[in-house]
PDB file of N, CA and C in Angstrom:
ATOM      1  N   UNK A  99     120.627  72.166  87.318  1.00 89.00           N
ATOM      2  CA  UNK A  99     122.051  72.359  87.328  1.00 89.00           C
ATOM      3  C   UNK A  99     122.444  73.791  87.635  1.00 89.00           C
ATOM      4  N   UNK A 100     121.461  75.090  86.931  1.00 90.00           N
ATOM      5  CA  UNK A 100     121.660  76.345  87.382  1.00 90.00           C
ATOM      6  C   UNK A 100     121.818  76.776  89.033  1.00 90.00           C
ATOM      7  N   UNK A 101     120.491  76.308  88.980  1.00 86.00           N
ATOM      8  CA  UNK A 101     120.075  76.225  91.050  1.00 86.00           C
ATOM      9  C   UNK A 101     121.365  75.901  91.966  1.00 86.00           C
ATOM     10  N   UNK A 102     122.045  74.715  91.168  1.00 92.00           N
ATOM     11  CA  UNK A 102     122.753  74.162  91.957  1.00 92.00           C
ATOM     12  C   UNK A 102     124.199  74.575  92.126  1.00 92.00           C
ATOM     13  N   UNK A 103     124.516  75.146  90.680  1.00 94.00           N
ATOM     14  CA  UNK A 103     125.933  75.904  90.670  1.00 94.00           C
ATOM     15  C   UNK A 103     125.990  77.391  91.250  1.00 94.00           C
ATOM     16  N   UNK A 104     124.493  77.621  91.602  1.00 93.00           N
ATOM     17  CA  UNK A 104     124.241  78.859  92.310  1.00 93.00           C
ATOM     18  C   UNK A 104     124.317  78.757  92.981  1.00 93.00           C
ATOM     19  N   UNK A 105     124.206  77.566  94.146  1.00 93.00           N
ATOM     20  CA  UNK A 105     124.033  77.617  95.500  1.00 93.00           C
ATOM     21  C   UNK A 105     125.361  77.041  95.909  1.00 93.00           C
ATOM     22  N   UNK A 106     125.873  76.358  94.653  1.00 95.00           N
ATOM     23  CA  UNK A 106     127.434  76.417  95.042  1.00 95.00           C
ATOM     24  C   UNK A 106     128.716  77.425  95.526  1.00 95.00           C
ATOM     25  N   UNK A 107     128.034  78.280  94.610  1.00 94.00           N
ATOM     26  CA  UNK A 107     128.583  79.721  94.869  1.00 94.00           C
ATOM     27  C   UNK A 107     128.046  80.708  95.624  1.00 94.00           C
ATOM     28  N   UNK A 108     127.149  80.636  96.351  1.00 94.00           N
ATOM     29  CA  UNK A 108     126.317  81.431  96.893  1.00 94.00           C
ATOM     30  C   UNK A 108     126.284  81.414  98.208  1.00 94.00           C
ATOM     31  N   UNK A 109     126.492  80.458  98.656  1.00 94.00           N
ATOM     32  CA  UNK A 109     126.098  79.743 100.015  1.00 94.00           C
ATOM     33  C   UNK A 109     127.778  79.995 101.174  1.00 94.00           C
ATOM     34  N   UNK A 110     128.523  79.250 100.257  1.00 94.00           N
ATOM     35  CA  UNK A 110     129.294  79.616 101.091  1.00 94.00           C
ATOM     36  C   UNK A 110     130.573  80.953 101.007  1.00 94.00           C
ATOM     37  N   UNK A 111     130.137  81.577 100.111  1.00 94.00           N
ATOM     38  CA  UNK A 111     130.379  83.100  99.886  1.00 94.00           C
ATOM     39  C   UNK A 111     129.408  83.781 101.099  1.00 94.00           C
ATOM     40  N   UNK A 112     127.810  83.415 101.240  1.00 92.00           N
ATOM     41  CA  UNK A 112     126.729  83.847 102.243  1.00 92.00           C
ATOM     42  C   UNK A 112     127.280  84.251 103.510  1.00 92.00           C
ATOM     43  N   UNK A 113     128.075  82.911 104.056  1.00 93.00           N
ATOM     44  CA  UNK A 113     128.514  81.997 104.884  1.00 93.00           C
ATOM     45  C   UNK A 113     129.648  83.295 105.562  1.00 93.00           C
ATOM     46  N   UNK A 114     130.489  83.663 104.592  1.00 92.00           N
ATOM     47  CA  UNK A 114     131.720  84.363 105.140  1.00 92.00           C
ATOM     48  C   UNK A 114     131.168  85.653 105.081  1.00 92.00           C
ATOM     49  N   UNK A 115     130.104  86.411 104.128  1.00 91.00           N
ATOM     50  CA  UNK A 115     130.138  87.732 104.576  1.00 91.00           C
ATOM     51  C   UNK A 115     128.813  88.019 105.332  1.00 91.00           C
ATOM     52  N   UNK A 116     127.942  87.360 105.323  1.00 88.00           N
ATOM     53  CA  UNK A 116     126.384  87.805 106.253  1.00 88.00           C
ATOM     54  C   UNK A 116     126.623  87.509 107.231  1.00 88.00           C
ATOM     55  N   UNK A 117     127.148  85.817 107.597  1.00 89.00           N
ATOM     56  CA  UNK A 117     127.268  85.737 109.012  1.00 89.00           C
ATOM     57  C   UNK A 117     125.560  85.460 109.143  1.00 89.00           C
ATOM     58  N   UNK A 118     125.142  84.260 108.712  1.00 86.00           N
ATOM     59  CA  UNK A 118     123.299  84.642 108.830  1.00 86.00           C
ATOM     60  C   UNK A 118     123.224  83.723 110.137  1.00 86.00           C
ATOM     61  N   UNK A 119     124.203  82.927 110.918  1.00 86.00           N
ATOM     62  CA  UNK A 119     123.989  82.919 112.323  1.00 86.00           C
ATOM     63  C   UNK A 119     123.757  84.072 113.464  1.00 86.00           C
ATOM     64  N   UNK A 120     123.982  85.271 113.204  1.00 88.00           N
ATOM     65  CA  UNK A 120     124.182  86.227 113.906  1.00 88.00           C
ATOM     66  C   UNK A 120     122.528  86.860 113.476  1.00 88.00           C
ATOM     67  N   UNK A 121     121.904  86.528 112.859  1.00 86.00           N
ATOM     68  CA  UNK A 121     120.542  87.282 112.135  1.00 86.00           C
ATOM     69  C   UNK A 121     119.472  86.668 113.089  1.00 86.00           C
ATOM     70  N   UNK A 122     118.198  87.251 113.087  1.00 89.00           N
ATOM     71  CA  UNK A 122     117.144  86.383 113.944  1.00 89.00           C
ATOM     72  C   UNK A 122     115.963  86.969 112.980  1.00 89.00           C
ATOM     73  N   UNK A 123     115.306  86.083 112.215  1.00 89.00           N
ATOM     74  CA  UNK A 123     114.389  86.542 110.993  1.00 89.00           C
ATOM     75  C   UNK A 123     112.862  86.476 112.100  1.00 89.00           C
ATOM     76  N   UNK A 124     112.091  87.462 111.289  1.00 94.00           N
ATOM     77  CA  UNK A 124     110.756  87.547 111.974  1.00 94.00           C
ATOM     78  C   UNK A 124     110.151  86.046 111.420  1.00 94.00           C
ATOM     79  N   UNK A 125     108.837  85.699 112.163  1.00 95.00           N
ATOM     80  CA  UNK A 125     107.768  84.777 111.197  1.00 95.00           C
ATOM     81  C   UNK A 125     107.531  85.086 109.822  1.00 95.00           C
ATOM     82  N   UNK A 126     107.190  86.043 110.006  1.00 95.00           N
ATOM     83  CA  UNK A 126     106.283  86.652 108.648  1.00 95.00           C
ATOM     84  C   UNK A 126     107.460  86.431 107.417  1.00 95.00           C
ATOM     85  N   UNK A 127     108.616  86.970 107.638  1.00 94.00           N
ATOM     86  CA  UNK A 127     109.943  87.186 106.678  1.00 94.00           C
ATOM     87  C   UNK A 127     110.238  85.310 106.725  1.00 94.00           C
ATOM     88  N   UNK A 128     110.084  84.669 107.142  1.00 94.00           N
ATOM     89  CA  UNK A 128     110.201  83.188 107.575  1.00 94.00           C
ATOM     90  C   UNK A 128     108.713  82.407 106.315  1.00 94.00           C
ATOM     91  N   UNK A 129     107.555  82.824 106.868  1.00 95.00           N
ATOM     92  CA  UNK A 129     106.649  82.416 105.915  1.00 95.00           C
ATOM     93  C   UNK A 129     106.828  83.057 104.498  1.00 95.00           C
ATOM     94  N   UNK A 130     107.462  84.125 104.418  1.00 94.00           N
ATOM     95  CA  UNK A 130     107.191  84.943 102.881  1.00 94.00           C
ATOM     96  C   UNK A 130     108.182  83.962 102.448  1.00 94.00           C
ATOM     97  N   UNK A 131     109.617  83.506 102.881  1.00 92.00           N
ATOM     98  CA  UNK A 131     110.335  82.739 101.729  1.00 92.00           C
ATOM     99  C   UNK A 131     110.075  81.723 101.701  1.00 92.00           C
ATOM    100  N   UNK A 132     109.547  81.026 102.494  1.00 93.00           N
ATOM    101  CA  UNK A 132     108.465  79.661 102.137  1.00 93.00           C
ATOM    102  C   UNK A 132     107.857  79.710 101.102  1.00 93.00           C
ATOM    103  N   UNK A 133     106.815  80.626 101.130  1.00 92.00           N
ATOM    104  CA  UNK A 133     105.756  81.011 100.296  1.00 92.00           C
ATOM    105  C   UNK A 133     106.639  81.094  98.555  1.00 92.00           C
ATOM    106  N   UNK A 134     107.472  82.033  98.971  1.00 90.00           N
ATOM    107  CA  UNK A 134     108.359  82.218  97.537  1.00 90.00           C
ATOM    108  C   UNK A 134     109.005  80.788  97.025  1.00 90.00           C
ATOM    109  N   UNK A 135     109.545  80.319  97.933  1.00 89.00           N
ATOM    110  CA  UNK A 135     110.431  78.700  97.576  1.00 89.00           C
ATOM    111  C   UNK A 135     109.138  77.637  97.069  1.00 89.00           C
ATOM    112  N   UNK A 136     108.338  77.518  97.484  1.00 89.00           N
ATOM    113  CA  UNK A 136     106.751  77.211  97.132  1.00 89.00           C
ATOM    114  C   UNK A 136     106.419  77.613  95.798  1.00 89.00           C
ATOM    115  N   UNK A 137     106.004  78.679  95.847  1.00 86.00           N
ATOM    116  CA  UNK A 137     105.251  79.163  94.903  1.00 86.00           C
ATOM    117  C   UNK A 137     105.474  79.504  94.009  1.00 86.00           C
ATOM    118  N   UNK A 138     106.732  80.006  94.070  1.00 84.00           N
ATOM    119  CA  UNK A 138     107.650  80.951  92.552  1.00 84.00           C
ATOM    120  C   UNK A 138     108.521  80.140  92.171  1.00 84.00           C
ATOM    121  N   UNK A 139     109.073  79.034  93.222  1.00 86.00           N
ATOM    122  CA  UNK A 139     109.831  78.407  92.203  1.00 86.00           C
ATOM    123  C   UNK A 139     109.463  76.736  91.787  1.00 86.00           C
ATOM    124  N   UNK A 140     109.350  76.228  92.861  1.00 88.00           N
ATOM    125  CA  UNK A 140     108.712  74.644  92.864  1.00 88.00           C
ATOM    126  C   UNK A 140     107.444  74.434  91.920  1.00 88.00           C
ATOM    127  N   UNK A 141     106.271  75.272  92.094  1.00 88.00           N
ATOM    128  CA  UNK A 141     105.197  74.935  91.581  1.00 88.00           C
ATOM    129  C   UNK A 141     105.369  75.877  89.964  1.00 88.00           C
ATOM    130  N   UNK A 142     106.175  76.633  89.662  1.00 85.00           N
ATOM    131  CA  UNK A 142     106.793  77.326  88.628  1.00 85.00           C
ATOM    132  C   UNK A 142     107.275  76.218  87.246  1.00 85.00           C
ATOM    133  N   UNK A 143     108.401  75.430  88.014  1.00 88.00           N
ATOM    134  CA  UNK A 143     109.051  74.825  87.428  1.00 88.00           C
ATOM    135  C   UNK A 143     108.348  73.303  87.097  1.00 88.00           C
ATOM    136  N   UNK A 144     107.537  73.048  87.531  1.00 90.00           N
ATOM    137  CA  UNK A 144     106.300  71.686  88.089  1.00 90.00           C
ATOM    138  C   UNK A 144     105.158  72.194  86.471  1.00 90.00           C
ATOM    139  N   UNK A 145     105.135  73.225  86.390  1.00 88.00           N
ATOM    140  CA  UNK A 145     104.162  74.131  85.078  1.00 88.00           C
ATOM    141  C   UNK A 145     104.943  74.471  84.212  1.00 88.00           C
ATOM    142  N   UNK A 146     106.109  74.512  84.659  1.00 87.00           N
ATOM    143  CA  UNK A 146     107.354  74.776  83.123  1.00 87.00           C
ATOM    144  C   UNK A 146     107.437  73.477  82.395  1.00 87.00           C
ATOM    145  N   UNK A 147     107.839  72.509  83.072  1.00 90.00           N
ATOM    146  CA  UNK A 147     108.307  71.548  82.637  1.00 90.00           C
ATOM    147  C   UNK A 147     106.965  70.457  81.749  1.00 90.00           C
ATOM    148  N   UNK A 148     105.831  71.354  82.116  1.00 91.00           N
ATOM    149  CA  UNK A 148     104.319  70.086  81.933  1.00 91.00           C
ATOM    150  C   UNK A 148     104.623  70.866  80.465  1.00 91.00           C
ATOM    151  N   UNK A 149     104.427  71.800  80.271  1.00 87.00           N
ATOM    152  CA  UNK A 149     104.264  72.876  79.440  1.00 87.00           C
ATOM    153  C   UNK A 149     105.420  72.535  78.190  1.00 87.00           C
ATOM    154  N   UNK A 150     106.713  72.200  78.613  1.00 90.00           N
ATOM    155  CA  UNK A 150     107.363  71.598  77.557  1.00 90.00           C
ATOM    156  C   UNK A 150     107.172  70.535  76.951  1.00 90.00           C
ATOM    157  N   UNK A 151     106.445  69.381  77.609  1.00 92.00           N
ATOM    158  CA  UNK A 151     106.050  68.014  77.695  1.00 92.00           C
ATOM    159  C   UNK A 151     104.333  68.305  76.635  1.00 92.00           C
ATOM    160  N   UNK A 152     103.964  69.180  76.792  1.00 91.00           N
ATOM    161  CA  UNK A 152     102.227  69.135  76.144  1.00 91.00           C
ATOM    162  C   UNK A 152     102.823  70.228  74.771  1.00 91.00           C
ATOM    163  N   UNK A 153     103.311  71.349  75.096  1.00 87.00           N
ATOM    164  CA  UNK A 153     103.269  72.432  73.999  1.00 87.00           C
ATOM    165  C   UNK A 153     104.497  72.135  72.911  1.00 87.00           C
ATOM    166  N   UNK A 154     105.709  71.440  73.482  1.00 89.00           N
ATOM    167  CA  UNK A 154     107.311  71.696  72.968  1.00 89.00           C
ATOM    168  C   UNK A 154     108.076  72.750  73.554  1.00 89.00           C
ATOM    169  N   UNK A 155     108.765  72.738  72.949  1.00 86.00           N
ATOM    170  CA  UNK A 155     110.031  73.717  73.567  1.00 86.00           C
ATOM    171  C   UNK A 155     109.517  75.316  72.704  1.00 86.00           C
ATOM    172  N   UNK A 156     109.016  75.385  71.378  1.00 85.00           N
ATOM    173  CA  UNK A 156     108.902  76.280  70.611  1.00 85.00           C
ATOM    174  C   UNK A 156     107.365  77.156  72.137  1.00 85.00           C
ATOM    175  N   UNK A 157     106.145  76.645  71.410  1.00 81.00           N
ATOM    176  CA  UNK A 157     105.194  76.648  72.639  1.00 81.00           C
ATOM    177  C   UNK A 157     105.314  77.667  73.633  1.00 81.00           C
ATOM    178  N   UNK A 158     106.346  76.771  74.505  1.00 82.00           N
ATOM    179  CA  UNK A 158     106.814  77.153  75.909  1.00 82.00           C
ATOM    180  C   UNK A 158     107.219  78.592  76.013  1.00 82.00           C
ATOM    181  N   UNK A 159     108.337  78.892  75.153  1.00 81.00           N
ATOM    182  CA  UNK A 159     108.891  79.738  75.174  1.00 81.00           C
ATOM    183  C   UNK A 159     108.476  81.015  74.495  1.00 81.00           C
ATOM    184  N   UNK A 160     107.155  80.462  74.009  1.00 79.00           N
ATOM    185  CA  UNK A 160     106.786  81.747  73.520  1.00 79.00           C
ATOM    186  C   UNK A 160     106.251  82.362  74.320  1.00 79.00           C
ATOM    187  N   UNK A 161     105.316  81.992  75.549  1.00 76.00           N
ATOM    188  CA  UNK A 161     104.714  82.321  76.752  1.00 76.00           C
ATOM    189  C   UNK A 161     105.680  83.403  77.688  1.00 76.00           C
ATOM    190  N   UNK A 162     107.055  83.461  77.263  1.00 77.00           N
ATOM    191  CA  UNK A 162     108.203  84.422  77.692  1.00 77.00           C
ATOM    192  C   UNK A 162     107.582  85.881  77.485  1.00 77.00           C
ATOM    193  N   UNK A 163     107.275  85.893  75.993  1.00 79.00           N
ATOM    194  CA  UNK A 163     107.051  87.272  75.680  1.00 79.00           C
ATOM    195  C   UNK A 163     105.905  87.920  76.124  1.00 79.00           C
ATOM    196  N   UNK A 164     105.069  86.890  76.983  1.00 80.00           N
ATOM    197  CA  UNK A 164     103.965  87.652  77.435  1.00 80.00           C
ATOM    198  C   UNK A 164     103.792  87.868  78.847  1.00 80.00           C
ATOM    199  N   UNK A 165     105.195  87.683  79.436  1.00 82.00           N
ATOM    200  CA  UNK A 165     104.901  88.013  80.672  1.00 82.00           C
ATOM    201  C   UNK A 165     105.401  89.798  80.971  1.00 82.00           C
ATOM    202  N   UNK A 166     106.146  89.906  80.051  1.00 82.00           N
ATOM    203  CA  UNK A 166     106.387  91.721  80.433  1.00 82.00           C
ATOM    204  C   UNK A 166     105.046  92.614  80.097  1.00 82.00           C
ATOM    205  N   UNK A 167     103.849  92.822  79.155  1.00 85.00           N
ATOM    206  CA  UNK A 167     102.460  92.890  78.756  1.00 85.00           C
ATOM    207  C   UNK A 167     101.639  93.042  79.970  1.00 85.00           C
ATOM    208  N   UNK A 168     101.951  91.469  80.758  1.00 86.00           N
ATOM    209  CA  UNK A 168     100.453  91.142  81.290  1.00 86.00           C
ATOM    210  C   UNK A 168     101.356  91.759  82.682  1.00 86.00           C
ATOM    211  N   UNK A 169     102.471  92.142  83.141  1.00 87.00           N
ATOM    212  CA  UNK A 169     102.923  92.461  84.152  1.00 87.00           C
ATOM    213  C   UNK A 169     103.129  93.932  84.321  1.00 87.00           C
ATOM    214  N   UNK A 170     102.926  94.622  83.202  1.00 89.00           N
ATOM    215  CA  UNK A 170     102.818  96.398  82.985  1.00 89.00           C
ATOM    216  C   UNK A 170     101.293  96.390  83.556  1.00 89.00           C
ATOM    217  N   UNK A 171     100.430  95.512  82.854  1.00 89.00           N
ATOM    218  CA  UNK A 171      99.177  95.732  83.094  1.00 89.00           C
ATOM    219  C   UNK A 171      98.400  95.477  84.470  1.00 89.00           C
ATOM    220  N   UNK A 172      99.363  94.546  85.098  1.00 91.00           N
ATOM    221  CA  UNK A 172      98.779  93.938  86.573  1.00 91.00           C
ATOM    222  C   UNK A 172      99.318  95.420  87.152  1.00 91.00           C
ATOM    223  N   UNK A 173     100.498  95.933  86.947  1.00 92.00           N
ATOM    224  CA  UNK A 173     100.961  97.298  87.599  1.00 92.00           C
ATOM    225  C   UNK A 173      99.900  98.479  87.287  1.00 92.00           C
ATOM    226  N   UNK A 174      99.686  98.930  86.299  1.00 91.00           N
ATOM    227  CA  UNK A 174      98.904  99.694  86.194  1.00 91.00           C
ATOM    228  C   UNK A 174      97.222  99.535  86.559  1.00 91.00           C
ATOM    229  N   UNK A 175      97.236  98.568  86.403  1.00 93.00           N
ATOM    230  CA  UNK A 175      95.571  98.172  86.865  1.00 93.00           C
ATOM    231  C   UNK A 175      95.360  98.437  88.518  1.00 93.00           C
ATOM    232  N   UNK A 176      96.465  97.541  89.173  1.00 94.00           N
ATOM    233  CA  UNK A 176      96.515  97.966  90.849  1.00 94.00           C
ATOM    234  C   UNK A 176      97.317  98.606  91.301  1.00 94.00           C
ATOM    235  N   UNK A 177      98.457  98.969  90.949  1.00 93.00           N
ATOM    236  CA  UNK A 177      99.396 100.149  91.323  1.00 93.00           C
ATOM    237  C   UNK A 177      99.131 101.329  91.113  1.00 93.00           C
ATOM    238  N   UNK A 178      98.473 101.687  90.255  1.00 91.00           N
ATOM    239  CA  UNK A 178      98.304 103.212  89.655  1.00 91.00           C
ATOM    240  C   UNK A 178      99.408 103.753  89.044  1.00 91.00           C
ATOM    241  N   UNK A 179     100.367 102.395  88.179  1.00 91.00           N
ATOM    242  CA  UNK A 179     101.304 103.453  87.779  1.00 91.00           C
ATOM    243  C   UNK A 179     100.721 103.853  86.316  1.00 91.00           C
ATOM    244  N   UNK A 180     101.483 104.846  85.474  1.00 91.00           N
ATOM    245  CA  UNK A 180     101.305 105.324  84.357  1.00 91.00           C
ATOM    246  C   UNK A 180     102.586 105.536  83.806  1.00 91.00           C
ATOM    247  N   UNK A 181     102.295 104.565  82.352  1.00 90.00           N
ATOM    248  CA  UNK A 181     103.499 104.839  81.405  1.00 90.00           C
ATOM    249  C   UNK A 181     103.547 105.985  80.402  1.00 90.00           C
ATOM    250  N   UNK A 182     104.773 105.963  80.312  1.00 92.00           N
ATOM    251  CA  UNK A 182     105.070 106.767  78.940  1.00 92.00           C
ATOM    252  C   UNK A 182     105.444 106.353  77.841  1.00 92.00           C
ATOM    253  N   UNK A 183     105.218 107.468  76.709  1.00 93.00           N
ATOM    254  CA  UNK A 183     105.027 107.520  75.352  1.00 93.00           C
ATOM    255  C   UNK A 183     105.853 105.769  74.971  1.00 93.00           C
ATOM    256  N   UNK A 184     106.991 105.986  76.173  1.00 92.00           N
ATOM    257  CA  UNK A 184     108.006 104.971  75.120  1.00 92.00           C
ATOM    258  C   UNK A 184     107.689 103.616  75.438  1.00 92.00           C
ATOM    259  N   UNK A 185     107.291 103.596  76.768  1.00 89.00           N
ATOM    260  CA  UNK A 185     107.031 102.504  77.636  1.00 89.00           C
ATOM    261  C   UNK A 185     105.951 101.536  76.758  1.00 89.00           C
ATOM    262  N   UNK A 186     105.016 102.481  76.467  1.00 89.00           N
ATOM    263  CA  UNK A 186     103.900 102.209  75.494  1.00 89.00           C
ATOM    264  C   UNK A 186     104.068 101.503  73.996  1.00 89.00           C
ATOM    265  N   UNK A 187     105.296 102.196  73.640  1.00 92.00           N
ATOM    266  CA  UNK A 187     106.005 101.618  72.147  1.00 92.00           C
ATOM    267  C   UNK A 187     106.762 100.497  72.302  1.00 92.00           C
ATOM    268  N   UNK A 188     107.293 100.648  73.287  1.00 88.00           N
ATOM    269  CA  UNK A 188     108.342  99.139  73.739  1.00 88.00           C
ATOM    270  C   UNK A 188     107.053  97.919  73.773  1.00 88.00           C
ATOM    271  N   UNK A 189     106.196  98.540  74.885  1.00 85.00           N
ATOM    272  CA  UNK A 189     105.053  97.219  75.365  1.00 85.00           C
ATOM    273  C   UNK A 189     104.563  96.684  73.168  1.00 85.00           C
ATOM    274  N   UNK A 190     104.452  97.917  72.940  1.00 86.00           N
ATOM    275  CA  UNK A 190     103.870  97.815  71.347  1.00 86.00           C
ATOM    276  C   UNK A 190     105.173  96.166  70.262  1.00 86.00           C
ATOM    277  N   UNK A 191     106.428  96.668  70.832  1.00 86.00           N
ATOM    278  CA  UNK A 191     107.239  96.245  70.318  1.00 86.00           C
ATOM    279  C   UNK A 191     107.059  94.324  70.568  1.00 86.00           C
ATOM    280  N   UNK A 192     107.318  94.481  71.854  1.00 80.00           N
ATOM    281  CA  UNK A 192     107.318  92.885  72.417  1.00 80.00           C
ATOM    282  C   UNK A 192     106.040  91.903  72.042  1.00 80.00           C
ATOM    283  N   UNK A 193     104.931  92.843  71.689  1.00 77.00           N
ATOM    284  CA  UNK A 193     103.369  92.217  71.525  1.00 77.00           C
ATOM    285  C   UNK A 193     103.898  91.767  69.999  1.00 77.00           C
ATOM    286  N   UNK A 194     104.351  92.616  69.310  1.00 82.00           N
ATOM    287  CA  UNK A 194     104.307  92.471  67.883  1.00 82.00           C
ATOM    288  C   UNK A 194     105.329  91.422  67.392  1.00 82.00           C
TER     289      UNK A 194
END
């Protein structure tokens, strides 16, 4: 119902100010939102929904709090970024 009241509003708001007839998208920019409409959201929501069905609603939602953790850490592991003092206390906060 979200998706859909979004694209209610979205689309043809799109419509009057992009003008995305006038656009000519590469392949690559063509396969990446495939890939994204695929991957991030279809097969997302296909694992959300199993996940409410096997764990509950309690379960499910606890899996929320561990995606900011494991997503500092995918950054720092291959990005090379480095946090600070607070960044560190916050990550401390959400674990706890």
């Amino acid at each position: 119902g979200s998706l859909l009241a979004g694209a209610a509003i979205l689309i043809p708001l799109s419509l009057a100010v992009e003008r995305p007839w006038t656009l000519s998208p590469s392949a690559s920019s063509l396969a990446a939102l495939l890939a994204l409409a695929v991957f991030s959201t279809a097969i997302a929501f296909v694992i959300y929904f199993r996940l409410i069905q096997t764990l509950g609603s309690v379960g499910t939602t606890a899996q929320a709090y561990l995606r900011v953790p494991i997503g500092v850490a995918l950054s720092v592991a291959f990005l090379g970024e480095r946090l600070s003092p607070t960044a560190w206390i916050g990550l401390a906060c959400v674990v706890i």
